[in-house]
Amino acid sequence: MAAHEDLPAPAGEDAHDELLSLRQSIDNIDAALIHLLAERFKCTQQVGRLKARHGLPAADPARELLQIQRLRGLAEDARLDPAFAEKFLNFIIAEVIHHHVQIAGQDSSAGGSAASTPAP
Amino acid sequence: MAAHEDLPAPAGEDAHDELLSLRQSIDNIDAALIHLLAERFKCTQQVGRLKARHGLPAADPARELLQIQRLRGLAEDARLDPAFAEKFLNFIIAEVIHHHVQIAGQDSSAGGSAASTPAP
């Protein structure tokens, strides 16, 4: 299902067509974003299970700092606001940590080694 | 710059290698996400300018509802939490509306027609 039915009618048919075309592009990009995010969470779920197995903490501030610096640089190159890129990464990381804590909880309630030997 | 230096050392070299490999995938996906987001904001900036020119309101609740329904469906197909997909879209839309309000402000301070004939 496309998400551009029932457009508000702007002044003029050209403007309406332009809005429709832009919204189709946005919808295509959103579909790509959703699929990439699904793939990213598959990776972070694997990281979560790995961390739980080895008793590593869910959060890793040193790694996060490097990710933020890198994404800010990529955002600048792509002419995206670096502050937004950082906010975006924090938004994703908050969800990832939430997953990792869940995984660690499942692991320890199943008799796993979660949190037995946390890394620095 | 890759963001996977200074890994914490998990128990065993295999786990370390697995973590490194997963983080490389995450970094690749993040680069793709940043570039797609940059492209998405290029589209929404154009929408913002179009709306400002025609006095359309920055927010469009009917369109947003359709986008949320569509993305939740795509998320389910991709095995991504639909609630997260909705939260993600709301996060992006908040930034877009912020941009649109800025564009409308610039337009009206430059003598444009912003907010003269808001659509329903």
PDB file of C-alpha atoms in Angstrom:
ATOM      1  CA  MET A   1       0.000   0.000   0.000  1.00  0.00           C
ATOM      2  CA  ALA A   2       1.353   3.428  -0.894  1.00  0.00           C
ATOM      3  CA  ALA A   3       0.924   6.197   1.671  1.00  0.00           C
ATOM      4  CA  HIS A   4       0.079   9.097  -0.573  1.00  0.00           C
ATOM      5  CA  GLU A   5      -3.664   8.867  -1.109  1.00  0.00           C
ATOM      6  CA  ASP A   6      -5.899  11.736  -0.017  1.00  0.00           C
ATOM      7  CA  LEU A   7      -3.358  14.441  -0.626  1.00  0.00           C
ATOM      8  CA  PRO A   8      -4.346  17.918   0.443  1.00  0.00           C
ATOM      9  CA  ALA A   9      -5.001  19.818  -2.777  1.00  0.00           C
ATOM     10  CA  PRO A  10      -2.344  22.513  -3.088  1.00  0.00           C
ATOM     11  CA  ALA A  11      -2.860  25.480  -5.376  1.00  0.00           C
ATOM     12  CA  GLY A  12      -2.436  24.068  -8.900  1.00  0.00           C
ATOM     13  CA  GLU A  13      -2.166  20.660 -10.488  1.00  0.00           C
ATOM     14  CA  ASP A  14       1.606  20.939 -11.010  1.00  0.00           C
ATOM     15  CA  ALA A  15       2.166  21.404  -7.294  1.00  0.00           C
ATOM     16  CA  HIS A  16      -0.106  18.424  -6.593  1.00  0.00           C
ATOM     17  CA  ASP A  17       1.866  16.254  -9.048  1.00  0.00           C
ATOM     18  CA  GLU A  18       5.180  17.428  -7.585  1.00  0.00           C
ATOM     19  CA  LEU A  19       4.008  16.611  -4.053  1.00  0.00           C
ATOM     20  CA  LEU A  20       2.800  13.171  -5.206  1.00  0.00           C
ATOM     21  CA  SER A  21       6.139  12.426  -6.890  1.00  0.00           C
ATOM     22  CA  LEU A  22       8.142  13.526  -3.852  1.00  0.00           C
ATOM     23  CA  ARG A  23       5.973  11.431  -1.561  1.00  0.00           C
ATOM     24  CA  GLN A  24       6.488   8.380  -3.781  1.00  0.00           C
ATOM     25  CA  SER A  25      10.259   8.871  -3.452  1.00  0.00           C
ATOM     26  CA  ILE A  26       9.923   9.253   0.320  1.00  0.00           C
ATOM     27  CA  ASP A  27       7.849   6.051   0.485  1.00  0.00           C
ATOM     28  CA  ASN A  28      10.491   4.174  -1.536  1.00  0.00           C
ATOM     29  CA  ILE A  29      13.275   5.441   0.722  1.00  0.00           C
ATOM     30  CA  ASP A  30      11.253   4.514   3.820  1.00  0.00           C
ATOM     31  CA  ALA A  31      10.840   0.946   2.574  1.00  0.00           C
ATOM     32  CA  ALA A  32      14.622   0.737   2.103  1.00  0.00           C
ATOM     33  CA  LEU A  33      15.216   2.211   5.576  1.00  0.00           C
ATOM     34  CA  ILE A  34      12.863  -0.296   7.223  1.00  0.00           C
ATOM     35  CA  HIS A  35      14.594  -3.232   5.518  1.00  0.00           C
ATOM     36  CA  LEU A  36      18.052  -1.933   6.456  1.00  0.00           C
ATOM     37  CA  LEU A  37      16.940  -1.420  10.046  1.00  0.00           C
ATOM     38  CA  ALA A  38      15.597  -4.985  10.123  1.00  0.00           C
ATOM     39  CA  GLU A  39      18.988  -6.210   8.919  1.00  0.00           C
ATOM     40  CA  ARG A  40      20.817  -3.995  11.431  1.00  0.00           C
ATOM     41  CA  PHE A  41      18.766  -5.415  14.312  1.00  0.00           C
ATOM     42  CA  LYS A  42      19.520  -8.947  13.100  1.00  0.00           C
ATOM     43  CA  CYS A  43      23.221  -8.063  13.515  1.00  0.00           C
ATOM     44  CA  THR A  44      22.743  -6.426  16.904  1.00  0.00           C
ATOM     45  CA  GLN A  45      20.646  -9.357  18.131  1.00  0.00           C
ATOM     46  CA  GLN A  46      23.621 -11.580  17.264  1.00  0.00           C
ATOM     47  CA  VAL A  47      25.917  -9.160  19.115  1.00  0.00           C
ATOM     48  CA  GLY A  48      23.496  -9.302  22.045  1.00  0.00           C
ATOM     49  CA  ARG A  49      23.566 -13.083  22.187  1.00  0.00           C
ATOM     50  CA  LEU A  50      27.370 -13.065  21.888  1.00  0.00           C
ATOM     51  CA  LYS A  51      27.658 -10.524  24.700  1.00  0.00           C
ATOM     52  CA  ALA A  52      25.240 -12.459  26.893  1.00  0.00           C
ATOM     53  CA  ARG A  53      27.181 -15.696  26.295  1.00  0.00           C
ATOM     54  CA  HIS A  54      30.441 -14.045  27.333  1.00  0.00           C
ATOM     55  CA  GLY A  55      29.061 -11.877  30.125  1.00  0.00           C
ATOM     56  CA  LEU A  56      29.864  -8.611  28.345  1.00  0.00           C
ATOM     57  CA  PRO A  57      27.832  -5.526  29.316  1.00  0.00           C
ATOM     58  CA  ALA A  58      25.001  -4.487  26.959  1.00  0.00           C
ATOM     59  CA  ALA A  59      26.325  -0.926  26.540  1.00  0.00           C
ATOM     60  CA  ASP A  60      29.801  -0.138  25.212  1.00  0.00           C
ATOM     61  CA  PRO A  61      30.502   3.600  25.585  1.00  0.00           C
ATOM     62  CA  ALA A  62      33.891   3.497  23.765  1.00  0.00           C
ATOM     63  CA  ARG A  63      32.359   1.805  20.713  1.00  0.00           C
ATOM     64  CA  GLU A  64      29.395   4.223  20.783  1.00  0.00           C
ATOM     65  CA  LEU A  65      31.737   7.240  20.833  1.00  0.00           C
ATOM     66  CA  LEU A  66      33.555   5.927  17.748  1.00  0.00           C
ATOM     67  CA  GLN A  67      30.242   5.249  15.996  1.00  0.00           C
ATOM     68  CA  ILE A  68      29.031   8.783  16.717  1.00  0.00           C
ATOM     69  CA  GLN A  69      32.251  10.351  15.404  1.00  0.00           C
ATOM     70  CA  ARG A  70      32.133   8.223  12.264  1.00  0.00           C
ATOM     71  CA  LEU A  71      28.456   8.864  11.538  1.00  0.00           C
ATOM     72  CA  ARG A  72      28.859  12.618  12.072  1.00  0.00           C
ATOM     73  CA  GLY A  73      31.633  12.549   9.445  1.00  0.00           C
ATOM     74  CA  LEU A  74      29.528  10.517   7.002  1.00  0.00           C
ATOM     75  CA  ALA A  75      26.581  12.865   7.586  1.00  0.00           C
ATOM     76  CA  GLU A  76      28.717  15.912   6.773  1.00  0.00           C
ATOM     77  CA  ASP A  77      29.854  14.297   3.523  1.00  0.00           C
ATOM     78  CA  ALA A  78      26.210  13.522   2.645  1.00  0.00           C
ATOM     79  CA  ARG A  79      25.078  17.057   3.613  1.00  0.00           C
ATOM     80  CA  LEU A  80      22.962  15.720   6.473  1.00  0.00           C
ATOM     81  CA  ASP A  81      22.921  17.612   9.783  1.00  0.00           C
ATOM     82  CA  PRO A  82      25.606  15.854  11.931  1.00  0.00           C
ATOM     83  CA  ALA A  83      23.606  16.645  15.065  1.00  0.00           C
ATOM     84  CA  PHE A  84      20.650  14.767  13.587  1.00  0.00           C
ATOM     85  CA  ALA A  85      22.894  11.817  12.655  1.00  0.00           C
ATOM     86  CA  GLU A  86      24.069  11.650  16.265  1.00  0.00           C
ATOM     87  CA  LYS A  87      20.495  11.869  17.577  1.00  0.00           C
ATOM     88  CA  PHE A  88      19.504   9.096  15.140  1.00  0.00           C
ATOM     89  CA  LEU A  89      22.308   6.808  16.313  1.00  0.00           C
ATOM     90  CA  ASN A  90      21.395   7.409  19.952  1.00  0.00           C
ATOM     91  CA  PHE A  91      17.781   6.561  19.113  1.00  0.00           C
ATOM     92  CA  ILE A  92      18.861   3.258  17.524  1.00  0.00           C
ATOM     93  CA  ILE A  93      21.375   2.416  20.255  1.00  0.00           C
ATOM     94  CA  ALA A  94      18.723   2.933  22.959  1.00  0.00           C
ATOM     95  CA  GLU A  95      16.609   0.271  21.210  1.00  0.00           C
ATOM     96  CA  VAL A  96      19.613  -2.041  20.783  1.00  0.00           C
ATOM     97  CA  ILE A  97      20.539  -1.805  24.470  1.00  0.00           C
ATOM     98  CA  HIS A  98      16.916  -2.531  25.357  1.00  0.00           C
ATOM     99  CA  HIS A  99      17.167  -5.713  23.208  1.00  0.00           C
ATOM    100  CA  HIS A 100      20.529  -6.682  24.740  1.00  0.00           C
ATOM    101  CA  VAL A 101      19.192  -6.354  28.263  1.00  0.00           C
ATOM    102  CA  GLN A 102      16.223  -8.546  27.270  1.00  0.00           C
ATOM    103  CA  ILE A 103      18.556 -11.143  25.732  1.00  0.00           C
ATOM    104  CA  ALA A 104      20.825 -11.134  28.804  1.00  0.00           C
ATOM    105  CA  GLY A 105      17.737 -11.585  31.012  1.00  0.00           C
ATOM    106  CA  GLN A 106      16.494 -14.532  28.922  1.00  0.00           C
ATOM    107  CA  ASP A 107      19.982 -16.005  28.972  1.00  0.00           C
ATOM    108  CA  SER A 108      20.446 -15.805  32.737  1.00  0.00           C
ATOM    109  CA  SER A 109      16.923 -17.035  33.482  1.00  0.00           C
ATOM    110  CA  ALA A 110      17.769 -20.036  31.246  1.00  0.00           C
ATOM    111  CA  GLY A 111      20.904 -20.704  33.308  1.00  0.00           C
ATOM    112  CA  GLY A 112      23.345 -18.961  30.943  1.00  0.00           C
ATOM    113  CA  SER A 113      26.501 -17.096  31.878  1.00  0.00           C
ATOM    114  CA  ALA A 114      25.150 -13.547  31.404  1.00  0.00           C
ATOM    115  CA  ALA A 115      26.682 -10.911  33.665  1.00  0.00           C
ATOM    116  CA  SER A 116      29.045 -13.368  35.280  1.00  0.00           C
ATOM    117  CA  THR A 117      32.232 -11.724  33.989  1.00  0.00           C
ATOM    118  CA  PRO A 118      31.442  -8.225  32.733  1.00  0.00           C
ATOM    119  CA  ALA A 119      34.202  -6.668  30.600  1.00  0.00           C
ATOM    120  CA  PRO A 120      35.508  -3.168  31.379  1.00  0.00           C
TER     121      PRO A 120
ATOM    122  CA  MET B   1      37.169   5.626   9.811  1.00  0.00           C
ATOM    123  CA  ALA B   2      35.716   2.366  11.054  1.00  0.00           C
ATOM    124  CA  ALA B   3      34.136   2.358  14.475  1.00  0.00           C
ATOM    125  CA  HIS B   4      35.308  -0.971  15.790  1.00  0.00           C
ATOM    126  CA  GLU B   5      38.746  -0.319  17.234  1.00  0.00           C
ATOM    127  CA  ASP B   6      39.417  -0.991  20.911  1.00  0.00           C
ATOM    128  CA  LEU B   7      36.977  -3.854  21.204  1.00  0.00           C
ATOM    129  CA  PRO B   8      36.444  -5.245  24.668  1.00  0.00           C
ATOM    130  CA  ALA B   9      38.159  -8.631  24.716  1.00  0.00           C
ATOM    131  CA  PRO B  10      35.463 -11.292  25.109  1.00  0.00           C
ATOM    132  CA  ALA B  11      36.355 -14.763  26.285  1.00  0.00           C
ATOM    133  CA  GLY B  12      38.076 -16.357  23.284  1.00  0.00           C
ATOM    134  CA  GLU B  13      39.443 -15.214  19.943  1.00  0.00           C
ATOM    135  CA  ASP B  14      36.501 -16.645  17.986  1.00  0.00           C
ATOM    136  CA  ALA B  15      34.047 -14.481  19.916  1.00  0.00           C
ATOM    137  CA  HIS B  16      36.292 -11.457  19.318  1.00  0.00           C
ATOM    138  CA  ASP B  17      36.376 -12.173  15.570  1.00  0.00           C
ATOM    139  CA  GLU B  18      32.622 -12.707  15.469  1.00  0.00           C
ATOM    140  CA  LEU B  19      32.012  -9.411  17.288  1.00  0.00           C
ATOM    141  CA  LEU B  20      34.389  -7.608  14.897  1.00  0.00           C
ATOM    142  CA  SER B  21      32.628  -9.064  11.848  1.00  0.00           C
ATOM    143  CA  LEU B  22      29.162  -8.144  13.152  1.00  0.00           C
ATOM    144  CA  ARG B  23      30.334  -4.618  13.952  1.00  0.00           C
ATOM    145  CA  GLN B  24      31.725  -4.230  10.431  1.00  0.00           C
ATOM    146  CA  SER B  25      28.297  -5.207   9.059  1.00  0.00           C
ATOM    147  CA  ILE B  26      26.595  -2.752  11.422  1.00  0.00           C
ATOM    148  CA  ASP B  27      28.984   0.006  10.309  1.00  0.00           C
ATOM    149  CA  ASN B  28      28.232  -0.740   6.638  1.00  0.00           C
ATOM    150  CA  ILE B  29      24.487  -0.673   7.277  1.00  0.00           C
ATOM    151  CA  ASP B  30      24.836   2.589   9.230  1.00  0.00           C
ATOM    152  CA  ALA B  31      26.642   4.230   6.304  1.00  0.00           C
ATOM    153  CA  ALA B  32      23.776   3.162   4.019  1.00  0.00           C
ATOM    154  CA  LEU B  33      21.185   4.449   6.527  1.00  0.00           C
ATOM    155  CA  ILE B  34      22.907   7.842   6.793  1.00  0.00           C
ATOM    156  CA  HIS B  35      23.003   8.238   3.013  1.00  0.00           C
ATOM    157  CA  LEU B  36      19.361   7.214   2.644  1.00  0.00           C
ATOM    158  CA  LEU B  37      18.351   9.627   5.396  1.00  0.00           C
ATOM    159  CA  ALA B  38      20.258  12.415   3.617  1.00  0.00           C
ATOM    160  CA  GLU B  39      18.324  11.615   0.439  1.00  0.00           C
ATOM    161  CA  ARG B  40      15.021  11.451   2.346  1.00  0.00           C
ATOM    162  CA  PHE B  41      15.620  14.894   3.855  1.00  0.00           C
ATOM    163  CA  LYS B  42      16.408  16.266   0.390  1.00  0.00           C
ATOM    164  CA  CYS B  43      12.918  15.100  -0.633  1.00  0.00           C
ATOM    165  CA  THR B  44      11.231  16.458   2.475  1.00  0.00           C
ATOM    166  CA  GLN B  45      13.043  19.797   2.107  1.00  0.00           C
ATOM    167  CA  GLN B  46      11.515  20.016  -1.386  1.00  0.00           C
ATOM    168  CA  VAL B  47       8.111  19.126   0.102  1.00  0.00           C
ATOM    169  CA  GLY B  48       8.687  21.839   2.721  1.00  0.00           C
ATOM    170  CA  ARG B  49       9.432  24.475   0.110  1.00  0.00           C
ATOM    171  CA  LEU B  50       6.413  23.386  -1.947  1.00  0.00           C
ATOM    172  CA  LYS B  51       4.160  23.560   1.112  1.00  0.00           C
ATOM    173  CA  ALA B  52       5.521  26.970   2.094  1.00  0.00           C
ATOM    174  CA  ARG B  53       4.947  28.290  -1.441  1.00  0.00           C
ATOM    175  CA  HIS B  54       1.339  27.134  -1.395  1.00  0.00           C
ATOM    176  CA  GLY B  55       0.556  27.927   2.214  1.00  0.00           C
ATOM    177  CA  LEU B  56       0.055  24.290   3.208  1.00  0.00           C
ATOM    178  CA  PRO B  57       0.516  23.358   6.882  1.00  0.00           C
ATOM    179  CA  ALA B  58       3.832  21.688   7.847  1.00  0.00           C
ATOM    180  CA  ALA B  59       2.114  18.678   9.453  1.00  0.00           C
ATOM    181  CA  ASP B  60      -0.285  16.391   7.576  1.00  0.00           C
ATOM    182  CA  PRO B  61      -1.915  13.942  10.021  1.00  0.00           C
ATOM    183  CA  ALA B  62      -3.801  11.973   7.328  1.00  0.00           C
ATOM    184  CA  ARG B  63      -0.605  11.334   5.351  1.00  0.00           C
ATOM    185  CA  GLU B  64       1.266  10.431   8.563  1.00  0.00           C
ATOM    186  CA  LEU B  65      -1.395   7.888   9.520  1.00  0.00           C
ATOM    187  CA  LEU B  66      -1.071   6.184   6.114  1.00  0.00           C
ATOM    188  CA  GLN B  67       2.733   6.190   6.409  1.00  0.00           C
ATOM    189  CA  ILE B  68       2.561   4.587   9.860  1.00  0.00           C
ATOM    190  CA  GLN B  69       0.161   1.861   8.660  1.00  0.00           C
ATOM    191  CA  ARG B  70       2.337   1.140   5.620  1.00  0.00           C
ATOM    192  CA  LEU B  71       5.623   1.033   7.559  1.00  0.00           C
ATOM    193  CA  ARG B  72       4.150  -1.213  10.236  1.00  0.00           C
ATOM    194  CA  GLY B  73       3.167  -3.646   7.453  1.00  0.00           C
ATOM    195  CA  LEU B  74       6.618  -3.495   5.857  1.00  0.00           C
ATOM    196  CA  ALA B  75       8.229  -3.992   9.276  1.00  0.00           C
ATOM    197  CA  GLU B  76       6.151  -7.114   9.915  1.00  0.00           C
ATOM    198  CA  ASP B  77       7.222  -8.553   6.552  1.00  0.00           C
ATOM    199  CA  ALA B  78      10.874  -7.784   7.401  1.00  0.00           C
ATOM    200  CA  ARG B  79      10.497  -9.252  10.938  1.00  0.00           C
ATOM    201  CA  LEU B  80      11.147  -5.866  12.532  1.00  0.00           C
ATOM    202  CA  ASP B  81       9.072  -4.815  15.559  1.00  0.00           C
ATOM    203  CA  PRO B  82       6.183  -2.756  14.061  1.00  0.00           C
ATOM    204  CA  ALA B  83       6.085  -0.627  17.230  1.00  0.00           C
ATOM    205  CA  PHE B  84       9.723   0.287  16.649  1.00  0.00           C
ATOM    206  CA  ALA B  85       9.013   1.128  12.978  1.00  0.00           C
ATOM    207  CA  GLU B  86       6.251   3.489  14.117  1.00  0.00           C
ATOM    208  CA  LYS B  87       8.523   5.078  16.732  1.00  0.00           C
ATOM    209  CA  PHE B  88      11.210   5.477  14.054  1.00  0.00           C
ATOM    210  CA  LEU B  89       8.815   7.190  11.640  1.00  0.00           C
ATOM    211  CA  ASN B  90       7.609   9.540  14.386  1.00  0.00           C
ATOM    212  CA  PHE B  91      11.240  10.374  15.180  1.00  0.00           C
ATOM    213  CA  ILE B  92      11.911  11.241  11.502  1.00  0.00           C
ATOM    214  CA  ILE B  93       8.631  13.135  11.058  1.00  0.00           C
ATOM    215  CA  ALA B  94       9.366  15.300  14.121  1.00  0.00           C
ATOM    216  CA  GLU B  95      12.620  16.369  12.438  1.00  0.00           C
ATOM    217  CA  VAL B  96      10.875  16.941   9.093  1.00  0.00           C
ATOM    218  CA  ILE B  97       8.183  19.138  10.666  1.00  0.00           C
ATOM    219  CA  HIS B  98      10.918  21.088  12.438  1.00  0.00           C
ATOM    220  CA  HIS B  99      12.528  21.671   8.990  1.00  0.00           C
ATOM    221  CA  HIS B 100       9.193  22.629   7.405  1.00  0.00           C
ATOM    222  CA  VAL B 101       8.437  25.186  10.103  1.00  0.00           C
ATOM    223  CA  GLN B 102      11.920  26.655   9.563  1.00  0.00           C
ATOM    224  CA  ILE B 103      11.354  26.802   5.777  1.00  0.00           C
ATOM    225  CA  ALA B 104       7.914  28.407   6.214  1.00  0.00           C
ATOM    226  CA  GLY B 105       9.465  30.972   8.567  1.00  0.00           C
ATOM    227  CA  GLN B 106      12.225  31.802   6.083  1.00  0.00           C
ATOM    228  CA  ASP B 107       9.656  32.036   3.309  1.00  0.00           C
ATOM    229  CA  SER B 108       7.330  34.423   5.126  1.00  0.00           C
ATOM    230  CA  SER B 109      10.168  36.618   6.416  1.00  0.00           C
ATOM    231  CA  ALA B 110      11.306  36.855   2.754  1.00  0.00           C
ATOM    232  CA  GLY B 111       7.793  37.998   1.716  1.00  0.00           C
ATOM    233  CA  GLY B 112       6.569  34.565   0.554  1.00  0.00           C
ATOM    234  CA  SER B 113       3.025  33.244   0.789  1.00  0.00           C
ATOM    235  CA  ALA B 114       3.574  30.839   3.710  1.00  0.00           C
ATOM    236  CA  ALA B 115       0.555  30.211   5.905  1.00  0.00           C
ATOM    237  CA  SER B 116      -1.693  32.456   3.810  1.00  0.00           C
ATOM    238  CA  THR B 117      -4.063  29.691   2.672  1.00  0.00           C
ATOM    239  CA  PRO B 118      -3.603  26.631   4.901  1.00  0.00           C
ATOM    240  CA  ALA B 119      -5.143  23.435   3.512  1.00  0.00           C
ATOM    241  CA  PRO B 120      -7.466  21.301   5.658  1.00  0.00           C
TER     242      PRO B 120
END
